Coordinates of C-alpha atoms in Angstrom, one line a residue:
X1 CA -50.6 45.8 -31.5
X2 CA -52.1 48.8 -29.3
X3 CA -49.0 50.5 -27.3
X4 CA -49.5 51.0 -23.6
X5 CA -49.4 54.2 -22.0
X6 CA -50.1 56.0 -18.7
X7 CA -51.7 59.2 -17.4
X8 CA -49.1 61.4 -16.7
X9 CA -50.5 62.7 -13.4
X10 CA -49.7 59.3 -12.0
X11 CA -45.8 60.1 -11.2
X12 CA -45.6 64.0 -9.4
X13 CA -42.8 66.2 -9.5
X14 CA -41.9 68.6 -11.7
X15 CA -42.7 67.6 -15.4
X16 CA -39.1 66.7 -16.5
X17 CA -39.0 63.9 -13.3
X18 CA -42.7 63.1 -14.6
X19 CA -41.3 62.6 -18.3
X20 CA -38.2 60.6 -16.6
X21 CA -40.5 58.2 -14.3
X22 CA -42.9 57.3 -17.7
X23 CA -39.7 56.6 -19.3
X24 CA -37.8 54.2 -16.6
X25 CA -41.3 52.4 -16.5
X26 CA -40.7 51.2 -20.2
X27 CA -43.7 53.7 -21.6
X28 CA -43.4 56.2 -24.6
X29 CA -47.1 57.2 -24.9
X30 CA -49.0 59.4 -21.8
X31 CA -52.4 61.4 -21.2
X32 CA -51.3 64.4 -20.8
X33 CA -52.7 66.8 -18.3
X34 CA -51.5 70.5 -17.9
X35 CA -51.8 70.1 -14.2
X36 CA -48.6 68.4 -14.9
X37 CA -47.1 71.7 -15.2
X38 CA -48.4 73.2 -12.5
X39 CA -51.5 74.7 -14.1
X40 CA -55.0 74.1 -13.6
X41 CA -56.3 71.2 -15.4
X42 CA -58.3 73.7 -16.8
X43 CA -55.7 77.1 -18.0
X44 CA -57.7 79.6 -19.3
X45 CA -54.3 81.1 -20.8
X46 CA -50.9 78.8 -21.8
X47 CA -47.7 80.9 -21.9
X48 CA -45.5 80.3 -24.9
X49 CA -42.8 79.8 -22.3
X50 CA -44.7 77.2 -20.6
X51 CA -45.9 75.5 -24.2
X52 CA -42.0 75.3 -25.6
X53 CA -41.0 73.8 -21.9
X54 CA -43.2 71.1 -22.8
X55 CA -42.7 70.3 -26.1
X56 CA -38.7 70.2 -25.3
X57 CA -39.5 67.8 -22.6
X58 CA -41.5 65.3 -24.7
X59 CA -38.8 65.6 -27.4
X60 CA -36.1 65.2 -24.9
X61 CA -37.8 61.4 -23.1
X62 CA -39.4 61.1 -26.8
X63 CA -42.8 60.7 -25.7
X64 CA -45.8 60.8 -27.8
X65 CA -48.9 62.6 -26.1
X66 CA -52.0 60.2 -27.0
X67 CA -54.6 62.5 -25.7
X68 CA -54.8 65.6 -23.4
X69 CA -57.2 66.2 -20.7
X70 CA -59.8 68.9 -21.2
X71 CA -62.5 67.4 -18.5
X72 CA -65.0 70.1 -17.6
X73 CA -68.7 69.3 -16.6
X74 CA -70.6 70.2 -19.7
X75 CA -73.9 69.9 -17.8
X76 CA -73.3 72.3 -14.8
X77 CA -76.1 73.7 -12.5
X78 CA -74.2 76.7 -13.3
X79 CA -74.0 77.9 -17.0
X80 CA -70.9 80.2 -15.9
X81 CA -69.2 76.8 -14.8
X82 CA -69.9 76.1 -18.4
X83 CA -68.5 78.7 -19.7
X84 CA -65.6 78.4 -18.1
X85 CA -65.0 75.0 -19.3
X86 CA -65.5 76.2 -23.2
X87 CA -63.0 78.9 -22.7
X88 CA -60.5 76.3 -21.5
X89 CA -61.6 74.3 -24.0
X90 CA -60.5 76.5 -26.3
X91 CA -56.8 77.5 -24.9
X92 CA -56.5 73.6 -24.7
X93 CA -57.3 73.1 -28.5
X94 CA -55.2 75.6 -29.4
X95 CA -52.1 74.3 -27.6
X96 CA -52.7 70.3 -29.1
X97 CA -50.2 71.3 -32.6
X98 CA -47.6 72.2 -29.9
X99 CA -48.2 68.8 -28.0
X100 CA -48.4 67.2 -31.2
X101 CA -51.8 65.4 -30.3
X102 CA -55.1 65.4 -31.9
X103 CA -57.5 64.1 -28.7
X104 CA -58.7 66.3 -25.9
X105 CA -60.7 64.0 -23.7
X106 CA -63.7 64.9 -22.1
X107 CA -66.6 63.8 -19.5
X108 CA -70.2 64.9 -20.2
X109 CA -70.6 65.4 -16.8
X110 CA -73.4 65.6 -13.6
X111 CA -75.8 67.9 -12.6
X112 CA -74.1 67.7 -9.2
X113 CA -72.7 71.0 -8.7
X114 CA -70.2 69.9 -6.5
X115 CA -68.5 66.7 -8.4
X116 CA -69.1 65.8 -11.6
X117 CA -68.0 62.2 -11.2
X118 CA -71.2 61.4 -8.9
X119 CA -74.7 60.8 -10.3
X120 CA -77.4 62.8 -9.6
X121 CA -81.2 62.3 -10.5
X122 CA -81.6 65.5 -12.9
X123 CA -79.1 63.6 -15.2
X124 CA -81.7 62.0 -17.1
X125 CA -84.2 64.8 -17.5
X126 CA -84.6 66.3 -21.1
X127 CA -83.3 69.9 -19.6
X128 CA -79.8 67.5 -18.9
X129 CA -80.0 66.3 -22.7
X130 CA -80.6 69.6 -24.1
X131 CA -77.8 71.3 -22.4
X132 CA -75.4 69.0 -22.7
X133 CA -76.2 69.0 -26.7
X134 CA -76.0 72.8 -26.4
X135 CA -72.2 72.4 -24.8
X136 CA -71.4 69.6 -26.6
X137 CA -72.2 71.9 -30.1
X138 CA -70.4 74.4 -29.1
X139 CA -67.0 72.5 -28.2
X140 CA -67.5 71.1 -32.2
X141 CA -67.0 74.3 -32.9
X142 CA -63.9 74.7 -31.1
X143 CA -62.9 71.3 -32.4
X144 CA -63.2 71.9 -36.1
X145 CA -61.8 75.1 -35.6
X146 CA -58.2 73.9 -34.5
X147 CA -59.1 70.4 -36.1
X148 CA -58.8 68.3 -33.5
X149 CA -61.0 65.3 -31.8
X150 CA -63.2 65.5 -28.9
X151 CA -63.2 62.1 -27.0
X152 CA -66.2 61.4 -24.7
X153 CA -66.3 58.5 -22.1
X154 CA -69.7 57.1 -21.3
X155 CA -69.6 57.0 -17.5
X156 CA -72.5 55.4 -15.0
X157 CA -72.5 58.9 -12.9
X158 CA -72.5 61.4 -16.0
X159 CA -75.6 62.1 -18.2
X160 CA -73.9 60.0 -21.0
X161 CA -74.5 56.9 -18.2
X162 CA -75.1 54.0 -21.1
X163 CA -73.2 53.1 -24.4
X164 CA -76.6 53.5 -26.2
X165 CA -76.5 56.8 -24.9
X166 CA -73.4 57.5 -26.3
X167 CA -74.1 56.2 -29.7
X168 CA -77.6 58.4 -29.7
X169 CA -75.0 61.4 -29.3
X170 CA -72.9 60.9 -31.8
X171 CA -75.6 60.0 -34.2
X172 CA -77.3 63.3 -33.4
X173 CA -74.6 65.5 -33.7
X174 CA -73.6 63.5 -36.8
X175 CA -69.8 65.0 -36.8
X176 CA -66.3 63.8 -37.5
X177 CA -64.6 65.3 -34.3
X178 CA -66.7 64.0 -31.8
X179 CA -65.1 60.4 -30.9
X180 CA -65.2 58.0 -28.3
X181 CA -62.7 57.2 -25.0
X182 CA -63.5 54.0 -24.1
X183 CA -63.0 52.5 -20.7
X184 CA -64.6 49.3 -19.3
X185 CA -64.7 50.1 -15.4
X186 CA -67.0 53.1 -16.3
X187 CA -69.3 51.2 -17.4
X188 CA -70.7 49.5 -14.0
X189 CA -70.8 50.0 -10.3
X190 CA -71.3 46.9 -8.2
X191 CA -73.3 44.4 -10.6
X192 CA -72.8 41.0 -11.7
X193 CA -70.1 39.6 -13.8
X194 CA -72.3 38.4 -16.7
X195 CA -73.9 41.9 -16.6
X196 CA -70.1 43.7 -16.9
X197 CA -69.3 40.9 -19.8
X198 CA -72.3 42.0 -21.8
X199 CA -71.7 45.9 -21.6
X200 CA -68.4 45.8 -22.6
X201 CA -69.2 43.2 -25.7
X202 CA -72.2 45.7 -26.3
X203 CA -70.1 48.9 -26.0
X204 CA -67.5 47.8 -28.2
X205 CA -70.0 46.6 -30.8
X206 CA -72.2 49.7 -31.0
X207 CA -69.2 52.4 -30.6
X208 CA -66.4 50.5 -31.9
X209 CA -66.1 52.9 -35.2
X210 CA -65.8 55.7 -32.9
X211 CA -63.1 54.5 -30.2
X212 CA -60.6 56.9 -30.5
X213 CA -58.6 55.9 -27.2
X214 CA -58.9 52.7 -24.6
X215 CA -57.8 52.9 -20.8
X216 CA -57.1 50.3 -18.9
X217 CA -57.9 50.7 -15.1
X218 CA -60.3 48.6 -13.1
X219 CA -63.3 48.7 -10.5
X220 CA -63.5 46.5 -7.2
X221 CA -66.8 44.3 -6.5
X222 CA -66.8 47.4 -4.0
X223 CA -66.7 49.9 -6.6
X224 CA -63.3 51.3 -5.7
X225 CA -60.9 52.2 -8.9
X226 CA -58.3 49.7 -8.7
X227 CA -55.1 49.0 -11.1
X228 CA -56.1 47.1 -14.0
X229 CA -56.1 43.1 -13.2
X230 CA -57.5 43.5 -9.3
X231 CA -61.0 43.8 -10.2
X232 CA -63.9 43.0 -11.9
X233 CA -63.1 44.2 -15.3
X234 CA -62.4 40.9 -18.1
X235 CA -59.1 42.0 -20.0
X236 CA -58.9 38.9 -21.8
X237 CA -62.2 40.1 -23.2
X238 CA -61.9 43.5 -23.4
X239 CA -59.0 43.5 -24.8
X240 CA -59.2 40.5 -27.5
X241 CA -62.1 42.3 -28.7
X242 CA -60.3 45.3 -29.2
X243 CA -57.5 43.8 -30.9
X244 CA -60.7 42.0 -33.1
X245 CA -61.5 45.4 -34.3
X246 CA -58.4 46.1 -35.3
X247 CA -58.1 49.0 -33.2
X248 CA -54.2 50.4 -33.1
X249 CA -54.4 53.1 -30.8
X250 CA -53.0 53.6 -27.1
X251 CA -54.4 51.6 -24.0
X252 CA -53.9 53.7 -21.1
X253 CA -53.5 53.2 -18.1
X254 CA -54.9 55.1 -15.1
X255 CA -56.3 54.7 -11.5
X256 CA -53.4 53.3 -9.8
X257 CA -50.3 54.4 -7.5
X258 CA -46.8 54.1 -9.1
X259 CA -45.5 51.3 -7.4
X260 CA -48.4 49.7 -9.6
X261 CA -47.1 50.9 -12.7
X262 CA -44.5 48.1 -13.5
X263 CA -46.5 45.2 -12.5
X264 CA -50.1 46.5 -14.8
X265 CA -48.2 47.1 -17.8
X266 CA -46.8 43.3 -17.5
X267 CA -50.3 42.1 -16.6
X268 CA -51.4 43.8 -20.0
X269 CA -48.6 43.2 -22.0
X270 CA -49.0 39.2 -21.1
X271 CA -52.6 39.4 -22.1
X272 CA -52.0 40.4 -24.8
X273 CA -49.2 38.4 -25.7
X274 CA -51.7 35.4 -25.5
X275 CA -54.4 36.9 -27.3
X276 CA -51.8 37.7 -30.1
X277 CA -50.2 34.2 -30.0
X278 CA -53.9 32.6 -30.2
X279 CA -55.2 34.2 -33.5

């Protein structure tokens, strides 16, 4: 059965009351994110000192680190912005034997200049495509290097906005380190529930293979982020299909306060429960 986990930057405090709230909640598996250690999401330079601090921690709570963030918009107005991104990139890759993870996750990103998590019109030009391609190749390069996966999330405001975009990508690139993050509430916005059914049965179906990571958060009919269970995304669905597939990795959690925490990870671990106890 898949293990639940939680994006670290849910709890704040320093990372050793981070490690201790992931571990009263009843999780060993988290998302890592340096800004969890008072870095920028983004360091283009990890001390040593700063690296062994972490590893001791996730020892000491014995917590395994499923992914790590490394979310930098690969389509940016601004190639600098790109750049920038790559070099992090890079420093993060090279600290994943340390964290003893093989994922840095990743969003393709907007032409927005401003926030990458809104849409913007230019993302479906060819000029969007062909940067993003010319990103995207270079963090393979970075990946194979320190052999480790790069996990994209289709996402309705990046210029990966579909599933079948996301399959065209990885059949174009055509290489083993570029995976899949997979999370249903990204998939839609404010339409209809037979609509949201169909993407994630679709998603799943065409990218399945690839699925490298699952969260589990949620979307409101207004098309707020909600804990998973208050909104419009079908666990029983999502999540039997998953199972289906025999996929074994980590269900994450994310998008919700941590007085949430408790009550989404029994909501999961019950449907679950009955999907197992129904096969």
């Amino acid at each position: 059965m898949m293990e639940i986990g939680v994006f670290a930057k849910t709890f704040s405090g320093p990372f050793e009351a981070v490690c201790g709230q992931v571990k009263t909640s009843g999780i060993n598996r988290i998302q890592f994110n340096y800004a969890c250690v008072g870095l920028p999401s983004l360091p283009q330079v990890i001390e040593s000192s700063v690296l062994n601090s972490v590893q001791q921690k996730l020892d000491d709570y014995a917590l395994t680190v499923e992914a790590v963030s490394g979310t930098f918009n690969m389509i940016h107005p601004d190639p600098a912005q790109r750049e920038y991104g790559l070099t992090a990139l890079e420093t993060i890759a090279g600290s994943c034997h340390v964290l003893n993870t093989n994922l840095i996750t990743l969003c393709t990103g907007s032409r927005n200049p401003d926030d990458m998590w809104k849409a913007h019109p230019e993302n479906n030009l060819p000029d969007a495509w062909y940067d993003l391609r010319q990103t995207v190749d270079r963090a393979l390069a970075i990946a194979e290097r320190y052999n480790v996966f790069l996990g994209i999330e289709p996402e309705t405001a990046n210029v990966i906005n579909t599933v079948g975009k996301a399959a065209r990508l990885l059949k174009e690139v055509n290489s083993p380190y570029l995976k899949i993050v997979f999370d249903p509430a990204n998939l839609f916005d404010r339409e209809p529930d037979n609509v949201i059914r169909y993407r994630i049965q679709h998603g799943l179906a065409l990218l399945g293979d690839s699925i490298m990571s699952a969260h589990a958060k949620d979307r409101s009919a207004g098309g707020k982020v909600v804990a998973a269970g208050k909104g419009l995304v079908p666990f029983p669905l999502y999540l039997e299909q998953l199972q289906g597939m025999g996929y074994t990795g980590g269900l994450i959690m994310h998008g919700l306060a941590p007085d949430e925490v408790a009550e989404t990870q029994q909501y999961l671990r019950t449907v679950l429960s009955r999907i197992t106890n129904t096969r």
